[in-house]
PDB file of C-alpha atoms in Angstrom:
ATOM      1  CA  MET R  25      64.912  31.837  26.093  1.00  0.00           C
ATOM      2  CA  THR R  26      61.977  32.541  28.377  1.00  0.00           C
ATOM      3  CA  SER R  27      60.787  36.077  28.846  1.00  0.00           C
ATOM      4  CA  ALA R  28      62.121  36.038  32.435  1.00  0.00           C
ATOM      5  CA  GLU R  29      65.575  35.025  31.181  1.00  0.00           C
ATOM      6  CA  GLN R  30      65.351  37.642  28.459  1.00  0.00           C
ATOM      7  CA  LEU R  31      64.495  40.354  30.967  1.00  0.00           C
ATOM      8  CA  ASN R  32      67.294  39.286  33.324  1.00  0.00           C
ATOM      9  CA  ARG R  33      69.828  39.478  30.493  1.00  0.00           C
ATOM     10  CA  ALA R  34      68.478  42.857  29.406  1.00  0.00           C
ATOM     11  CA  ARG R  35      68.756  44.117  32.996  1.00  0.00           C
ATOM     12  CA  ALA R  36      72.366  42.929  33.202  1.00  0.00           C
ATOM     13  CA  PHE R  37      73.233  44.810  30.006  1.00  0.00           C
ATOM     14  CA  LEU R  38      71.431  47.865  31.385  1.00  0.00           C
ATOM     15  CA  THR R  39      73.461  47.708  34.603  1.00  0.00           C
ATOM     16  CA  LYS R  40      76.658  47.636  32.542  1.00  0.00           C
ATOM     17  CA  ALA R  41      75.433  50.586  30.491  1.00  0.00           C
ATOM     18  CA  GLU R  42      74.644  52.581  33.629  1.00  0.00           C
ATOM     19  CA  GLU R  43      78.054  51.782  35.146  1.00  0.00           C
ATOM     20  CA  TYR R  44      79.899  52.837  31.990  1.00  0.00           C
ATOM     21  CA  LEU R  45      77.823  56.019  31.791  1.00  0.00           C
ATOM     22  CA  ALA R  46      78.496  56.894  35.445  1.00  0.00           C
ATOM     23  CA  SER R  47      82.201  56.413  34.809  1.00  0.00           C
ATOM     24  CA  ALA R  48      82.014  58.530  31.637  1.00  0.00           C
ATOM     25  CA  GLU R  49      80.287  61.343  33.508  1.00  0.00           C
ATOM     26  CA  ASP R  50      82.774  61.143  36.404  1.00  0.00           C
ATOM     27  CA  ASN R  51      85.703  61.190  33.968  1.00  0.00           C
ATOM     28  CA  LEU R  52      84.209  64.174  32.157  1.00  0.00           C
ATOM     29  CA  ILE R  53      83.930  66.135  35.419  1.00  0.00           C
ATOM     30  CA  ALA R  54      87.509  65.180  36.309  1.00  0.00           C
ATOM     31  CA  GLU R  55      88.631  66.353  32.843  1.00  0.00           C
ATOM     32  CA  ARG R  56      89.797  62.878  31.839  1.00  0.00           C
ATOM     33  CA  PHE R  57      88.296  63.247  28.377  1.00  0.00           C
ATOM     34  CA  THR R  58      89.764  60.211  26.636  1.00  0.00           C
ATOM     35  CA  PRO R  59      88.436  57.719  29.220  1.00  0.00           C
ATOM     36  CA  ALA R  60      85.144  59.662  29.325  1.00  0.00           C
ATOM     37  CA  ALA R  61      84.749  59.168  25.593  1.00  0.00           C
ATOM     38  CA  GLY R  62      85.705  55.482  25.793  1.00  0.00           C
ATOM     39  CA  ASP R  63      83.269  54.829  28.600  1.00  0.00           C
ATOM     40  CA  ALA R  64      80.534  56.683  26.682  1.00  0.00           C
ATOM     41  CA  ILE R  65      81.071  54.407  23.688  1.00  0.00           C
ATOM     42  CA  HIS R  66      80.822  51.304  25.870  1.00  0.00           C
ATOM     43  CA  ALA R  67      77.735  52.701  27.611  1.00  0.00           C
ATOM     44  CA  GLY R  68      76.033  53.174  24.258  1.00  0.00           C
ATOM     45  CA  ILE R  69      76.877  49.673  23.070  1.00  0.00           C
ATOM     46  CA  SER R  70      75.676  48.138  26.348  1.00  0.00           C
ATOM     47  CA  ALA R  71      72.472  50.194  26.131  1.00  0.00           C
ATOM     48  CA  LYS R  72      71.932  48.786  22.629  1.00  0.00           C
ATOM     49  CA  ASP R  73      72.441  45.288  24.000  1.00  0.00           C
ATOM     50  CA  ALA R  74      69.870  45.947  26.738  1.00  0.00           C
ATOM     51  CA  ILE R  75      67.307  47.343  24.315  1.00  0.00           C
ATOM     52  CA  ALA R  76      67.742  44.629  21.704  1.00  0.00           C
ATOM     53  CA  THR R  77      67.602  41.858  24.303  1.00  0.00           C
ATOM     54  CA  ALA R  78      64.483  43.303  25.932  1.00  0.00           C
ATOM     55  CA  LEU R  79      62.662  43.743  22.630  1.00  0.00           C
ATOM     56  CA  THR R  80      63.852  40.771  20.579  1.00  0.00           C
ATOM     57  CA  GLY R  81      65.253  38.288  23.099  1.00  0.00           C
ATOM     58  CA  THR R  82      68.803  38.480  21.807  1.00  0.00           C
ATOM     59  CA  THR R  83      71.620  40.770  20.783  1.00  0.00           C
ATOM     60  CA  VAL R  84      74.325  40.286  18.201  1.00  0.00           C
ATOM     61  CA  LYS R  85      77.991  40.324  19.169  1.00  0.00           C
ATOM     62  CA  VAL R  86      80.104  40.913  16.074  1.00  0.00           C
ATOM     63  CA  LYS R  87      83.397  42.623  15.351  1.00  0.00           C
ATOM     64  CA  ASP R  88      81.625  44.972  12.931  1.00  0.00           C
ATOM     65  CA  HIS R  89      80.316  47.495  15.419  1.00  0.00           C
ATOM     66  CA  ALA R  90      78.562  49.413  12.634  1.00  0.00           C
ATOM     67  CA  ALA R  91      76.057  46.559  12.461  1.00  0.00           C
ATOM     68  CA  ALA R  92      75.074  47.403  16.034  1.00  0.00           C
ATOM     69  CA  ALA R  93      73.315  50.600  14.959  1.00  0.00           C
ATOM     70  CA  LYS R  94      71.282  48.699  12.392  1.00  0.00           C
ATOM     71  CA  GLU R  95      70.403  46.068  15.011  1.00  0.00           C
ATOM     72  CA  LEU R  96      69.231  48.814  17.370  1.00  0.00           C
ATOM     73  CA  LYS R  97      67.004  50.426  14.757  1.00  0.00           C
ATOM     74  CA  THR R  98      65.546  47.055  13.799  1.00  0.00           C
ATOM     75  CA  ALA R  99      64.826  46.194  17.442  1.00  0.00           C
ATOM     76  CA  LEU R 100      63.134  49.569  17.998  1.00  0.00           C
ATOM     77  CA  GLY R 101      61.012  49.124  14.874  1.00  0.00           C
ATOM     78  CA  THR R 102      58.515  51.931  14.408  1.00  0.00           C
ATOM     79  CA  ARG R 103      59.085  53.582  17.780  1.00  0.00           C
ATOM     80  CA  PRO R 104      59.573  57.337  17.393  1.00  0.00           C
ATOM     81  CA  GLU R 105      63.013  57.119  19.051  1.00  0.00           C
ATOM     82  CA  ALA R 106      64.387  54.605  16.531  1.00  0.00           C
ATOM     83  CA  THR R 107      66.045  57.027  14.118  1.00  0.00           C
ATOM     84  CA  ASN R 108      67.632  59.234  16.795  1.00  0.00           C
ATOM     85  CA  ALA R 109      68.841  56.213  18.758  1.00  0.00           C
ATOM     86  CA  GLU R 110      70.420  54.697  15.658  1.00  0.00           C
ATOM     87  CA  LYS R 111      72.104  58.020  14.848  1.00  0.00           C
ATOM     88  CA  ALA R 112      73.445  58.396  18.405  1.00  0.00           C
ATOM     89  CA  LEU R 113      74.898  54.887  18.378  1.00  0.00           C
ATOM     90  CA  ARG R 114      76.439  55.392  14.927  1.00  0.00           C
ATOM     91  CA  GLN R 115      78.142  58.562  16.158  1.00  0.00           C
ATOM     92  CA  LEU R 116      79.479  56.798  19.239  1.00  0.00           C
ATOM     93  CA  ILE R 117      80.759  53.864  17.225  1.00  0.00           C
ATOM     94  CA  SER R 118      82.339  56.089  14.579  1.00  0.00           C
ATOM     95  CA  ALA R 119      84.499  57.653  17.318  1.00  0.00           C
ATOM     96  CA  LYS R 120      85.651  54.264  18.639  1.00  0.00           C
ATOM     97  CA  GLY R 121      88.762  53.993  16.459  1.00  0.00           C
ATOM     98  CA  ASP R 122      90.092  57.443  17.340  1.00  0.00           C
ATOM     99  CA  VAL R 123      89.248  57.121  21.031  1.00  0.00           C
ATOM    100  CA  GLU R 124      90.541  53.630  21.665  1.00  0.00           C
ATOM    101  CA  TYR R 125      93.266  53.140  19.074  1.00  0.00           C
ATOM    102  CA  GLY R 126      94.366  56.622  17.995  1.00  0.00           C
ATOM    103  CA  THR R 127      97.340  58.458  19.421  1.00  0.00           C
ATOM    104  CA  ALA R 128      95.629  61.814  19.943  1.00  0.00           C
ATOM    105  CA  LEU R 129      94.071  62.613  23.292  1.00  0.00           C
ATOM    106  CA  ILE R 130      90.367  63.374  23.208  1.00  0.00           C
ATOM    107  CA  THR R 131      89.323  66.925  24.053  1.00  0.00           C
ATOM    108  CA  LYS R 132      86.322  68.160  26.010  1.00  0.00           C
ATOM    109  CA  VAL R 133      84.782  69.376  22.752  1.00  0.00           C
ATOM    110  CA  LYS R 134      84.734  65.808  21.446  1.00  0.00           C
ATOM    111  CA  ALA R 135      83.969  64.022  24.743  1.00  0.00           C
ATOM    112  CA  ASP R 136      80.940  66.135  25.727  1.00  0.00           C
ATOM    113  CA  PRO R 137      78.682  65.124  22.834  1.00  0.00           C
ATOM    114  CA  LEU R 138      79.714  61.479  23.130  1.00  0.00           C
ATOM    115  CA  VAL R 139      78.665  61.421  26.781  1.00  0.00           C
ATOM    116  CA  ARG R 140      75.362  63.142  25.886  1.00  0.00           C
ATOM    117  CA  ARG R 141      74.665  60.547  23.187  1.00  0.00           C
ATOM    118  CA  ALA R 142      75.433  57.745  25.611  1.00  0.00           C
ATOM    119  CA  ARG R 143      73.092  59.333  28.176  1.00  0.00           C
ATOM    120  CA  SER R 144      70.269  59.407  25.612  1.00  0.00           C
ATOM    121  CA  LEU R 145      70.739  55.715  24.809  1.00  0.00           C
ATOM    122  CA  VAL R 146      70.956  54.678  28.462  1.00  0.00           C
ATOM    123  CA  ASP R 147      67.827  56.715  29.257  1.00  0.00           C
ATOM    124  CA  LEU R 148      66.013  54.946  26.416  1.00  0.00           C
ATOM    125  CA  ALA R 149      67.225  51.567  27.695  1.00  0.00           C
ATOM    126  CA  ILE R 150      65.947  52.425  31.179  1.00  0.00           C
ATOM    127  CA  ARG R 151      62.511  53.272  29.765  1.00  0.00           C
ATOM    128  CA  ILE R 152      62.358  50.029  27.784  1.00  0.00           C
ATOM    129  CA  VAL R 153      63.967  47.571  30.207  1.00  0.00           C
ATOM    130  CA  ARG R 154      63.062  48.910  33.616  1.00  0.00           C
ATOM    131  CA  LEU R 155      59.862  50.809  32.904  1.00  0.00           C
ATOM    132  CA  GLY R 156      58.492  48.510  30.199  1.00  0.00           C
ATOM    133  CA  GLY R 157      58.152  51.315  27.712  1.00  0.00           C
TER     134      GLY R 157
END
């Protein structure tokens, strides 16, 4: 893949991440906490895809979402944000089962931090993909 193709793919993943995050934030304001949490999870995963694609040229799509956090940390390498980004994505992914497949509704107490973690990952993706940092 050429670097132009790589950047276009990374930008597409970033757009998805931003759309999911906007939806998560809107749902949080509207007190729809379960969809807010679900959208936050998808925003974080799409942000990971954007970051990994921008930095390595590819991203892995596997059923084992836990591998996504490792992929993110590997893509970020020695950047100071690597450990916090990996932790944020792990926390988002660990909530995926309860949010998407559990029977309990998600509360504001659980949704708030998920949306914040997603915001941190999307902000990092913006810096890397759009700002070249």
